[in-house]
């Protein structure tokens, strides 16, 4: 069992334009809606990687407002196992703008609404119960207002299996005190977390070393379509992202990266092999319109092509 947990779901609108012109009236060529947000994308990705089996993965998240029924309907249609904590704050709506003329995507993000102490207590209890028999856990996403910055640290106290943390800022620094196996910020998030500038490879290595000194065992840092850096036990590695035939929608690639790592760890692979699966899952996601619709066979095939120095 692999558990994906987080408190920042989003009901996602995807607008596709033949050409998007800033400051003008733009009519979308197509519109799509789907459940999204970091823990949601990880959960859907894991379900697909596990071959659609309902006993292999579980998504634990908060939901509120009109989006609840839409989320429940989509998860039921996909067959994704889930455990929802109802909140007073409505689930946010985010929008992705895809410009086919330039191949670019623009993300309009609504912040997560506040959460009550009672809702937090319910979430923590549900998480603790869900991870009792887990083989791997992913904690991911920003925290809602009124949530303590050490929430992920508290949640990790319930975890006795491999943990992947995809977070940033104070919540990441607090979480690594619990020595999670893998942390996966991107380059920008790492710089903001440590309040530093990362202009060179040396800067990046120093920043990754800081996370290791604070408790992270493996540090994986992505940078869009740039190289992926990996640090463990004082050694540093660099991987080149896989080339894809057509970039369709980059939203959710980082989440699929985390899902691939957790999937590999849960199946007994050592971290470097699991990271290869993560890189392959991110590439697979890049070619799909809706996030995290992964093909496990293709992910395994792609992982063999990942070059790591």
PDB file of C-alpha atoms in Angstrom:
ATOM      1  CA  UNK A   1       0.000   0.000   0.000  1.00  0.00           C
ATOM      2  CA  UNK A   2       1.240   3.473  -0.937  1.00  0.00           C
ATOM      3  CA  UNK A   3      -0.435   6.495   0.680  1.00  0.00           C
ATOM      4  CA  UNK A   4      -0.525   9.954  -0.877  1.00  0.00           C
ATOM      5  CA  UNK A   5      -1.537  12.693   1.559  1.00  0.00           C
ATOM      6  CA  UNK A   6      -1.831  16.465   1.408  1.00  0.00           C
ATOM      7  CA  UNK A   7      -4.104  19.401   2.125  1.00  0.00           C
ATOM      8  CA  UNK A   8      -4.018  21.434  -1.111  1.00  0.00           C
ATOM      9  CA  UNK A   9      -6.377  19.825  -3.649  1.00  0.00           C
ATOM     10  CA  UNK A  10      -7.636  21.849  -6.603  1.00  0.00           C
ATOM     11  CA  UNK A  11     -10.473  21.524  -9.087  1.00  0.00           C
ATOM     12  CA  UNK A  12      -8.535  22.174 -12.286  1.00  0.00           C
ATOM     13  CA  UNK A  13      -9.724  23.948 -15.415  1.00  0.00           C
ATOM     14  CA  UNK A  14      -7.567  23.369 -18.503  1.00  0.00           C
ATOM     15  CA  UNK A  15      -8.055  25.842 -21.362  1.00  0.00           C
ATOM     16  CA  UNK A  16      -6.430  25.067 -24.706  1.00  0.00           C
ATOM     17  CA  UNK A  17      -5.860  27.939 -27.156  1.00  0.00           C
ATOM     18  CA  UNK A  18      -4.502  27.837 -30.688  1.00  0.00           C
ATOM     19  CA  UNK A  19      -2.879  31.167 -29.837  1.00  0.00           C
ATOM     20  CA  UNK A  20      -3.185  33.034 -26.543  1.00  0.00           C
ATOM     21  CA  UNK A  21      -2.795  36.823 -26.642  1.00  0.00           C
ATOM     22  CA  UNK A  22      -2.232  38.606 -23.342  1.00  0.00           C
ATOM     23  CA  UNK A  23      -4.543  41.570 -22.798  1.00  0.00           C
ATOM     24  CA  UNK A  24      -7.032  40.493 -25.483  1.00  0.00           C
ATOM     25  CA  UNK A  25     -10.250  38.494 -25.646  1.00  0.00           C
ATOM     26  CA  UNK A  26      -9.280  34.847 -26.148  1.00  0.00           C
ATOM     27  CA  UNK A  27     -11.652  32.028 -27.052  1.00  0.00           C
ATOM     28  CA  UNK A  28     -10.560  28.565 -25.984  1.00  0.00           C
ATOM     29  CA  UNK A  29     -10.412  25.811 -28.596  1.00  0.00           C
ATOM     30  CA  UNK A  30     -11.228  23.283 -25.866  1.00  0.00           C
ATOM     31  CA  UNK A  31     -11.955  23.191 -22.131  1.00  0.00           C
ATOM     32  CA  UNK A  32     -11.367  20.329 -19.708  1.00  0.00           C
ATOM     33  CA  UNK A  33     -11.980  19.923 -15.977  1.00  0.00           C
ATOM     34  CA  UNK A  34     -10.320  17.435 -13.634  1.00  0.00           C
ATOM     35  CA  UNK A  35      -9.375  16.770 -10.024  1.00  0.00           C
ATOM     36  CA  UNK A  36      -5.864  18.019  -9.350  1.00  0.00           C
ATOM     37  CA  UNK A  37      -3.512  19.466  -6.747  1.00  0.00           C
ATOM     38  CA  UNK A  38      -0.277  17.813  -5.686  1.00  0.00           C
ATOM     39  CA  UNK A  39      -1.527  14.998  -3.438  1.00  0.00           C
ATOM     40  CA  UNK A  40      -4.405  14.347  -5.834  1.00  0.00           C
ATOM     41  CA  UNK A  41      -2.094  14.027  -8.839  1.00  0.00           C
ATOM     42  CA  UNK A  42       0.215  11.739  -6.848  1.00  0.00           C
ATOM     43  CA  UNK A  43      -2.731   9.584  -5.801  1.00  0.00           C
ATOM     44  CA  UNK A  44      -4.117   9.259  -9.334  1.00  0.00           C
ATOM     45  CA  UNK A  45      -0.627   8.556 -10.675  1.00  0.00           C
ATOM     46  CA  UNK A  46      -0.024   5.837  -8.073  1.00  0.00           C
ATOM     47  CA  UNK A  47      -3.364   4.205  -8.864  1.00  0.00           C
ATOM     48  CA  UNK A  48      -2.399   3.956 -12.529  1.00  0.00           C
ATOM     49  CA  UNK A  49       1.123   2.766 -11.731  1.00  0.00           C
ATOM     50  CA  UNK A  50      -0.357   0.043  -9.513  1.00  0.00           C
ATOM     51  CA  UNK A  51      -2.394  -1.244 -12.435  1.00  0.00           C
ATOM     52  CA  UNK A  52      -5.706   0.078 -11.139  1.00  0.00           C
ATOM     53  CA  UNK A  53      -5.722  -2.238  -8.135  1.00  0.00           C
ATOM     54  CA  UNK A  54      -7.797  -0.783  -5.316  1.00  0.00           C
ATOM     55  CA  UNK A  55      -5.703  -2.372  -2.551  1.00  0.00           C
ATOM     56  CA  UNK A  56      -2.372  -0.870  -3.633  1.00  0.00           C
ATOM     57  CA  UNK A  57      -2.791   2.889  -3.112  1.00  0.00           C
ATOM     58  CA  UNK A  58      -4.823   5.389  -1.121  1.00  0.00           C
ATOM     59  CA  UNK A  59      -5.302   9.147  -1.388  1.00  0.00           C
ATOM     60  CA  UNK A  60      -5.971  11.070   1.834  1.00  0.00           C
ATOM     61  CA  UNK A  61      -6.955  14.723   1.419  1.00  0.00           C
ATOM     62  CA  UNK A  62      -9.301  17.506   2.442  1.00  0.00           C
ATOM     63  CA  UNK A  63     -12.253  18.627   0.306  1.00  0.00           C
ATOM     64  CA  UNK A  64     -14.995  21.211   0.666  1.00  0.00           C
ATOM     65  CA  UNK A  65     -17.658  23.150  -1.171  1.00  0.00           C
ATOM     66  CA  UNK A  66     -19.160  22.428  -4.618  1.00  0.00           C
ATOM     67  CA  UNK A  67     -16.036  20.625  -5.849  1.00  0.00           C
ATOM     68  CA  UNK A  68     -16.607  17.726  -3.455  1.00  0.00           C
ATOM     69  CA  UNK A  69     -19.153  15.966  -5.662  1.00  0.00           C
ATOM     70  CA  UNK A  70     -17.019  16.512  -8.769  1.00  0.00           C
ATOM     71  CA  UNK A  71     -13.961  15.025  -7.055  1.00  0.00           C
ATOM     72  CA  UNK A  72     -15.916  12.058  -5.743  1.00  0.00           C
ATOM     73  CA  UNK A  73     -17.427  11.385  -9.161  1.00  0.00           C
ATOM     74  CA  UNK A  74     -14.050  11.466 -10.928  1.00  0.00           C
ATOM     75  CA  UNK A  75     -12.312   9.276  -8.337  1.00  0.00           C
ATOM     76  CA  UNK A  76     -15.198   6.795  -8.489  1.00  0.00           C
ATOM     77  CA  UNK A  77     -15.037   6.701 -12.299  1.00  0.00           C
ATOM     78  CA  UNK A  78     -11.267   6.090 -12.188  1.00  0.00           C
ATOM     79  CA  UNK A  79     -11.576   3.608  -9.329  1.00  0.00           C
ATOM     80  CA  UNK A  80      -9.050   5.503  -7.192  1.00  0.00           C
ATOM     81  CA  UNK A  81      -9.224   4.623  -3.459  1.00  0.00           C
ATOM     82  CA  UNK A  82      -9.675   7.778  -1.360  1.00  0.00           C
ATOM     83  CA  UNK A  83     -10.397   9.089   2.090  1.00  0.00           C
ATOM     84  CA  UNK A  84     -11.769  12.627   2.279  1.00  0.00           C
ATOM     85  CA  UNK A  85     -11.924  15.031   5.215  1.00  0.00           C
ATOM     86  CA  UNK A  86     -14.740  17.529   4.648  1.00  0.00           C
ATOM     87  CA  UNK A  87     -13.804  21.183   5.257  1.00  0.00           C
ATOM     88  CA  UNK A  88     -15.751  24.384   5.723  1.00  0.00           C
ATOM     89  CA  UNK A  89     -13.503  26.157   3.203  1.00  0.00           C
ATOM     90  CA  UNK A  90     -14.378  25.320  -0.399  1.00  0.00           C
ATOM     91  CA  UNK A  91     -11.752  23.535  -2.464  1.00  0.00           C
ATOM     92  CA  UNK A  92      -9.901  26.034  -4.636  1.00  0.00           C
ATOM     93  CA  UNK A  93     -10.142  26.312  -8.417  1.00  0.00           C
ATOM     94  CA  UNK A  94      -6.986  26.624 -10.510  1.00  0.00           C
ATOM     95  CA  UNK A  95      -6.660  27.247 -14.238  1.00  0.00           C
ATOM     96  CA  UNK A  96      -4.098  26.060 -16.781  1.00  0.00           C
ATOM     97  CA  UNK A  97      -3.727  27.962 -20.047  1.00  0.00           C
ATOM     98  CA  UNK A  98      -2.142  25.957 -22.879  1.00  0.00           C
ATOM     99  CA  UNK A  99      -0.910  27.999 -25.848  1.00  0.00           C
ATOM    100  CA  UNK A 100      -0.388  25.655 -28.808  1.00  0.00           C
ATOM    101  CA  UNK A 101       1.317  28.329 -30.906  1.00  0.00           C
ATOM    102  CA  UNK A 102       4.228  28.629 -28.469  1.00  0.00           C
ATOM    103  CA  UNK A 103       3.989  25.301 -26.634  1.00  0.00           C
ATOM    104  CA  UNK A 104       3.833  27.158 -23.321  1.00  0.00           C
ATOM    105  CA  UNK A 105       1.585  26.724 -20.311  1.00  0.00           C
ATOM    106  CA  UNK A 106       0.473  29.329 -17.793  1.00  0.00           C
ATOM    107  CA  UNK A 107      -0.890  28.399 -14.391  1.00  0.00           C
ATOM    108  CA  UNK A 108      -3.365  30.602 -12.480  1.00  0.00           C
ATOM    109  CA  UNK A 109      -3.295  29.391  -8.880  1.00  0.00           C
ATOM    110  CA  UNK A 110      -5.784  30.118  -6.109  1.00  0.00           C
ATOM    111  CA  UNK A 111      -4.369  29.763  -2.609  1.00  0.00           C
ATOM    112  CA  UNK A 112      -5.714  27.078  -0.308  1.00  0.00           C
ATOM    113  CA  UNK A 113      -8.375  28.273   2.121  1.00  0.00           C
ATOM    114  CA  UNK A 114      -8.024  28.096   5.918  1.00  0.00           C
ATOM    115  CA  UNK A 115      -8.550  24.926   7.913  1.00  0.00           C
ATOM    116  CA  UNK A 116      -9.961  24.508  11.417  1.00  0.00           C
ATOM    117  CA  UNK A 117      -8.321  22.714  14.324  1.00  0.00           C
ATOM    118  CA  UNK A 118     -11.059  20.087  14.240  1.00  0.00           C
ATOM    119  CA  UNK A 119     -10.513  19.409  10.542  1.00  0.00           C
ATOM    120  CA  UNK A 120      -6.757  19.133  11.102  1.00  0.00           C
ATOM    121  CA  UNK A 121      -7.329  16.650  13.903  1.00  0.00           C
ATOM    122  CA  UNK A 122      -9.561  14.550  11.642  1.00  0.00           C
ATOM    123  CA  UNK A 123      -6.959  14.623   8.873  1.00  0.00           C
ATOM    124  CA  UNK A 124      -4.141  13.568  11.211  1.00  0.00           C
ATOM    125  CA  UNK A 125      -6.220  10.730  12.644  1.00  0.00           C
ATOM    126  CA  UNK A 126      -7.190   9.514   9.166  1.00  0.00           C
ATOM    127  CA  UNK A 127      -3.568   9.661   8.032  1.00  0.00           C
ATOM    128  CA  UNK A 128      -2.282   7.772  11.089  1.00  0.00           C
ATOM    129  CA  UNK A 129      -4.798   5.009  10.521  1.00  0.00           C
ATOM    130  CA  UNK A 130      -4.114   4.855   6.766  1.00  0.00           C
ATOM    131  CA  UNK A 131      -0.331   4.454   7.056  1.00  0.00           C
ATOM    132  CA  UNK A 132      -0.387   1.620   9.598  1.00  0.00           C
ATOM    133  CA  UNK A 133       0.236  -0.975   6.875  1.00  0.00           C
ATOM    134  CA  UNK A 134       1.816   1.303   4.229  1.00  0.00           C
ATOM    135  CA  UNK A 135       4.939   0.375   2.278  1.00  0.00           C
ATOM    136  CA  UNK A 136       5.591   3.992   1.233  1.00  0.00           C
ATOM    137  CA  UNK A 137       4.103   7.413   1.917  1.00  0.00           C
ATOM    138  CA  UNK A 138       4.114  10.681  -0.024  1.00  0.00           C
ATOM    139  CA  UNK A 139       3.471  13.952   1.820  1.00  0.00           C
ATOM    140  CA  UNK A 140       3.101  16.757  -0.650  1.00  0.00           C
ATOM    141  CA  UNK A 141       1.783  20.253  -1.243  1.00  0.00           C
ATOM    142  CA  UNK A 142       1.505  23.557   0.560  1.00  0.00           C
ATOM    143  CA  UNK A 143      -0.255  23.823   3.900  1.00  0.00           C
ATOM    144  CA  UNK A 144      -3.519  25.749   4.328  1.00  0.00           C
ATOM    145  CA  UNK A 145      -3.751  28.824   6.487  1.00  0.00           C
ATOM    146  CA  UNK A 146      -3.958  28.055  10.234  1.00  0.00           C
ATOM    147  CA  UNK A 147      -2.089  24.756   9.769  1.00  0.00           C
ATOM    148  CA  UNK A 148       1.099  24.554  11.879  1.00  0.00           C
ATOM    149  CA  UNK A 149       4.361  24.541   9.946  1.00  0.00           C
ATOM    150  CA  UNK A 150       5.408  21.339  11.721  1.00  0.00           C
ATOM    151  CA  UNK A 151       2.346  19.403  10.528  1.00  0.00           C
ATOM    152  CA  UNK A 152       4.323  17.179   8.158  1.00  0.00           C
ATOM    153  CA  UNK A 153       6.818  16.562  10.956  1.00  0.00           C
ATOM    154  CA  UNK A 154       3.965  15.425  13.184  1.00  0.00           C
ATOM    155  CA  UNK A 155       2.507  13.220  10.465  1.00  0.00           C
ATOM    156  CA  UNK A 156       5.867  11.533   9.908  1.00  0.00           C
ATOM    157  CA  UNK A 157       5.829  10.396  13.539  1.00  0.00           C
ATOM    158  CA  UNK A 158       3.097   7.953  12.483  1.00  0.00           C
ATOM    159  CA  UNK A 159       5.170   6.598   9.572  1.00  0.00           C
ATOM    160  CA  UNK A 160       7.381   3.506   9.853  1.00  0.00           C
ATOM    161  CA  UNK A 161       7.946   3.005   6.107  1.00  0.00           C
ATOM    162  CA  UNK A 162       9.749   4.900   3.341  1.00  0.00           C
ATOM    163  CA  UNK A 163       8.627   8.535   3.143  1.00  0.00           C
ATOM    164  CA  UNK A 164       8.837  10.951   0.210  1.00  0.00           C
ATOM    165  CA  UNK A 165       8.301  14.636   1.046  1.00  0.00           C
ATOM    166  CA  UNK A 166       7.572  17.109  -1.747  1.00  0.00           C
ATOM    167  CA  UNK A 167       7.217  20.441   0.036  1.00  0.00           C
ATOM    168  CA  UNK A 168       8.957  23.755   0.546  1.00  0.00           C
ATOM    169  CA  UNK A 169       9.614  26.446   3.105  1.00  0.00           C
ATOM    170  CA  UNK A 170       9.254  26.026   6.876  1.00  0.00           C
ATOM    171  CA  UNK A 171       7.139  22.882   6.494  1.00  0.00           C
ATOM    172  CA  UNK A 172       9.968  21.181   4.581  1.00  0.00           C
ATOM    173  CA  UNK A 173      12.612  22.239   7.104  1.00  0.00           C
ATOM    174  CA  UNK A 174      10.467  20.923   9.942  1.00  0.00           C
ATOM    175  CA  UNK A 175       9.712  17.672   8.109  1.00  0.00           C
ATOM    176  CA  UNK A 176      13.340  16.741   7.460  1.00  0.00           C
ATOM    177  CA  UNK A 177      13.968  16.628  11.197  1.00  0.00           C
ATOM    178  CA  UNK A 178      12.129  13.274  10.996  1.00  0.00           C
ATOM    179  CA  UNK A 179      14.711  12.010   8.450  1.00  0.00           C
ATOM    180  CA  UNK A 180      12.445  11.141   5.517  1.00  0.00           C
ATOM    181  CA  UNK A 181      14.144   8.953   2.932  1.00  0.00           C
ATOM    182  CA  UNK A 182      13.605  11.330  -0.015  1.00  0.00           C
ATOM    183  CA  UNK A 183      12.810  15.043  -0.265  1.00  0.00           C
ATOM    184  CA  UNK A 184      12.014  16.506  -3.683  1.00  0.00           C
ATOM    185  CA  UNK A 185      11.908  20.307  -3.959  1.00  0.00           C
ATOM    186  CA  UNK A 186      12.521  21.989  -7.284  1.00  0.00           C
ATOM    187  CA  UNK A 187      15.369  24.445  -7.688  1.00  0.00           C
ATOM    188  CA  UNK A 188      13.236  27.544  -7.034  1.00  0.00           C
ATOM    189  CA  UNK A 189      11.568  25.988  -3.989  1.00  0.00           C
ATOM    190  CA  UNK A 190      14.948  24.994  -2.558  1.00  0.00           C
ATOM    191  CA  UNK A 191      16.266  28.548  -2.897  1.00  0.00           C
ATOM    192  CA  UNK A 192      13.184  30.000  -1.209  1.00  0.00           C
ATOM    193  CA  UNK A 193      13.274  27.379   1.540  1.00  0.00           C
ATOM    194  CA  UNK A 194      16.853  28.244   2.486  1.00  0.00           C
ATOM    195  CA  UNK A 195      16.493  31.953   1.623  1.00  0.00           C
ATOM    196  CA  UNK A 196      19.506  31.834  -0.665  1.00  0.00           C
ATOM    197  CA  UNK A 197      20.437  32.357  -4.299  1.00  0.00           C
ATOM    198  CA  UNK A 198      21.264  29.337  -6.439  1.00  0.00           C
ATOM    199  CA  UNK A 199      23.145  30.589  -9.469  1.00  0.00           C
ATOM    200  CA  UNK A 200      25.702  27.836 -10.028  1.00  0.00           C
ATOM    201  CA  UNK A 201      26.167  24.103  -9.586  1.00  0.00           C
ATOM    202  CA  UNK A 202      28.289  24.822  -6.507  1.00  0.00           C
ATOM    203  CA  UNK A 203      25.440  26.878  -5.012  1.00  0.00           C
ATOM    204  CA  UNK A 204      23.071  23.995  -5.673  1.00  0.00           C
ATOM    205  CA  UNK A 205      25.329  21.410  -4.072  1.00  0.00           C
ATOM    206  CA  UNK A 206      25.742  23.596  -0.987  1.00  0.00           C
ATOM    207  CA  UNK A 207      21.970  24.003  -0.671  1.00  0.00           C
ATOM    208  CA  UNK A 208      21.393  20.258  -1.035  1.00  0.00           C
ATOM    209  CA  UNK A 209      24.073  19.591   1.568  1.00  0.00           C
ATOM    210  CA  UNK A 210      22.220  21.854   4.000  1.00  0.00           C
ATOM    211  CA  UNK A 211      19.091  19.703   3.683  1.00  0.00           C
ATOM    212  CA  UNK A 212      21.165  16.580   4.277  1.00  0.00           C
ATOM    213  CA  UNK A 213      22.753  18.043   7.390  1.00  0.00           C
ATOM    214  CA  UNK A 214      19.287  18.856   8.697  1.00  0.00           C
ATOM    215  CA  UNK A 215      18.071  15.272   8.248  1.00  0.00           C
ATOM    216  CA  UNK A 216      17.131  14.506   4.630  1.00  0.00           C
ATOM    217  CA  UNK A 217      18.685  11.232   3.451  1.00  0.00           C
ATOM    218  CA  UNK A 218      18.227  11.612  -0.324  1.00  0.00           C
ATOM    219  CA  UNK A 219      17.691  15.037  -1.898  1.00  0.00           C
ATOM    220  CA  UNK A 220      16.302  15.239  -5.434  1.00  0.00           C
ATOM    221  CA  UNK A 221      16.114  18.670  -7.082  1.00  0.00           C
ATOM    222  CA  UNK A 222      14.375  19.193 -10.413  1.00  0.00           C
ATOM    223  CA  UNK A 223      14.469  22.290 -12.595  1.00  0.00           C
ATOM    224  CA  UNK A 224      11.736  22.185 -15.238  1.00  0.00           C
ATOM    225  CA  UNK A 225      13.299  20.735 -18.374  1.00  0.00           C
ATOM    226  CA  UNK A 226      16.792  21.186 -16.908  1.00  0.00           C
ATOM    227  CA  UNK A 227      19.033  18.595 -15.276  1.00  0.00           C
ATOM    228  CA  UNK A 228      17.922  16.750 -12.146  1.00  0.00           C
ATOM    229  CA  UNK A 229      20.391  16.735  -9.243  1.00  0.00           C
ATOM    230  CA  UNK A 230      20.539  13.973  -6.656  1.00  0.00           C
ATOM    231  CA  UNK A 231      22.462  13.950  -3.371  1.00  0.00           C
ATOM    232  CA  UNK A 232      22.963  11.115  -0.881  1.00  0.00           C
ATOM    233  CA  UNK A 233      25.593  10.405   1.769  1.00  0.00           C
ATOM    234  CA  UNK A 234      27.816  13.225   0.522  1.00  0.00           C
ATOM    235  CA  UNK A 235      27.774  12.101  -3.127  1.00  0.00           C
ATOM    236  CA  UNK A 236      26.164  14.044  -5.968  1.00  0.00           C
ATOM    237  CA  UNK A 237      24.634  12.774  -9.187  1.00  0.00           C
ATOM    238  CA  UNK A 238      23.090  14.445 -12.217  1.00  0.00           C
ATOM    239  CA  UNK A 239      20.382  13.068 -14.508  1.00  0.00           C
ATOM    240  CA  UNK A 240      19.176  14.394 -17.842  1.00  0.00           C
ATOM    241  CA  UNK A 241      15.377  14.564 -18.340  1.00  0.00           C
ATOM    242  CA  UNK A 242      14.012  12.211 -20.973  1.00  0.00           C
ATOM    243  CA  UNK A 243      13.129  13.615 -24.388  1.00  0.00           C
ATOM    244  CA  UNK A 244       9.446  13.256 -25.283  1.00  0.00           C
ATOM    245  CA  UNK A 245       7.814  13.252 -28.696  1.00  0.00           C
ATOM    246  CA  UNK A 246       5.306  15.984 -27.896  1.00  0.00           C
ATOM    247  CA  UNK A 247       4.843  18.225 -24.878  1.00  0.00           C
ATOM    248  CA  UNK A 248       1.107  18.399 -24.166  1.00  0.00           C
ATOM    249  CA  UNK A 249       0.702  19.595 -20.566  1.00  0.00           C
ATOM    250  CA  UNK A 250       3.497  19.938 -17.980  1.00  0.00           C
ATOM    251  CA  UNK A 251       1.123  20.309 -15.037  1.00  0.00           C
ATOM    252  CA  UNK A 252       1.582  17.449 -12.589  1.00  0.00           C
ATOM    253  CA  UNK A 253       5.016  16.337 -13.795  1.00  0.00           C
ATOM    254  CA  UNK A 254       6.618  16.958 -10.405  1.00  0.00           C
ATOM    255  CA  UNK A 255       3.796  15.064  -8.721  1.00  0.00           C
ATOM    256  CA  UNK A 256       4.252  12.094 -11.057  1.00  0.00           C
ATOM    257  CA  UNK A 257       7.981  12.264 -10.268  1.00  0.00           C
ATOM    258  CA  UNK A 258       7.145  11.812  -6.569  1.00  0.00           C
ATOM    259  CA  UNK A 259       4.626   9.049  -7.374  1.00  0.00           C
ATOM    260  CA  UNK A 260       7.209   7.155  -9.419  1.00  0.00           C
ATOM    261  CA  UNK A 261       9.767   7.342  -6.610  1.00  0.00           C
ATOM    262  CA  UNK A 262       7.272   6.064  -4.028  1.00  0.00           C
ATOM    263  CA  UNK A 263       6.123   3.294  -6.368  1.00  0.00           C
ATOM    264  CA  UNK A 264       9.689   2.117  -6.828  1.00  0.00           C
ATOM    265  CA  UNK A 265      10.446   2.218  -3.098  1.00  0.00           C
ATOM    266  CA  UNK A 266       7.259   0.335  -2.229  1.00  0.00           C
ATOM    267  CA  UNK A 267       8.315  -2.442  -4.590  1.00  0.00           C
ATOM    268  CA  UNK A 268      11.647  -2.871  -2.838  1.00  0.00           C
ATOM    269  CA  UNK A 269      13.915  -0.978  -5.231  1.00  0.00           C
ATOM    270  CA  UNK A 270      16.840   1.041  -3.917  1.00  0.00           C
ATOM    271  CA  UNK A 271      16.402   4.835  -4.082  1.00  0.00           C
ATOM    272  CA  UNK A 272      18.387   5.442  -7.283  1.00  0.00           C
ATOM    273  CA  UNK A 273      16.241   2.964  -9.222  1.00  0.00           C
ATOM    274  CA  UNK A 274      13.106   4.517  -7.709  1.00  0.00           C
ATOM    275  CA  UNK A 275      14.309   7.956  -8.821  1.00  0.00           C
ATOM    276  CA  UNK A 276      14.677   6.597 -12.371  1.00  0.00           C
ATOM    277  CA  UNK A 277      11.029   5.549 -12.215  1.00  0.00           C
ATOM    278  CA  UNK A 278      10.166   9.060 -11.036  1.00  0.00           C
ATOM    279  CA  UNK A 279      11.985  10.696 -13.943  1.00  0.00           C
ATOM    280  CA  UNK A 280      10.255   8.325 -16.364  1.00  0.00           C
ATOM    281  CA  UNK A 281       6.824   9.015 -14.825  1.00  0.00           C
ATOM    282  CA  UNK A 282       7.363  12.778 -15.189  1.00  0.00           C
ATOM    283  CA  UNK A 283       8.191  12.300 -18.875  1.00  0.00           C
ATOM    284  CA  UNK A 284       5.126  10.109 -19.356  1.00  0.00           C
ATOM    285  CA  UNK A 285       2.919  12.779 -17.780  1.00  0.00           C
ATOM    286  CA  UNK A 286       4.314  15.470 -20.072  1.00  0.00           C
ATOM    287  CA  UNK A 287       2.637  13.797 -23.044  1.00  0.00           C
ATOM    288  CA  UNK A 288      -0.876  13.628 -21.543  1.00  0.00           C
ATOM    289  CA  UNK A 289      -3.556  16.312 -21.333  1.00  0.00           C
ATOM    290  CA  UNK A 290      -4.982  15.317 -17.943  1.00  0.00           C
ATOM    291  CA  UNK A 291      -2.422  14.934 -15.128  1.00  0.00           C
ATOM    292  CA  UNK A 292      -1.138  11.594 -13.836  1.00  0.00           C
ATOM    293  CA  UNK A 293      -2.733   9.192 -16.319  1.00  0.00           C
ATOM    294  CA  UNK A 294       0.359   6.988 -16.298  1.00  0.00           C
ATOM    295  CA  UNK A 295       1.084   3.718 -18.094  1.00  0.00           C
ATOM    296  CA  UNK A 296       3.219   1.539 -15.765  1.00  0.00           C
ATOM    297  CA  UNK A 297       4.692  -0.523 -18.602  1.00  0.00           C
ATOM    298  CA  UNK A 298       5.837   2.578 -20.462  1.00  0.00           C
ATOM    299  CA  UNK A 299       7.228   4.088 -17.254  1.00  0.00           C
ATOM    300  CA  UNK A 300       9.379   0.992 -16.664  1.00  0.00           C
ATOM    301  CA  UNK A 301      10.559   1.021 -20.276  1.00  0.00           C
ATOM    302  CA  UNK A 302      11.420   4.726 -20.109  1.00  0.00           C
ATOM    303  CA  UNK A 303      13.253   4.341 -16.801  1.00  0.00           C
ATOM    304  CA  UNK A 304      15.856   2.137 -18.477  1.00  0.00           C
ATOM    305  CA  UNK A 305      16.781   5.097 -20.703  1.00  0.00           C
ATOM    306  CA  UNK A 306      17.494   7.495 -17.824  1.00  0.00           C
ATOM    307  CA  UNK A 307      21.161   8.486 -17.785  1.00  0.00           C
ATOM    308  CA  UNK A 308      22.630   9.376 -14.388  1.00  0.00           C
ATOM    309  CA  UNK A 309      26.255  10.556 -13.933  1.00  0.00           C
TER     310      UNK A 309
END
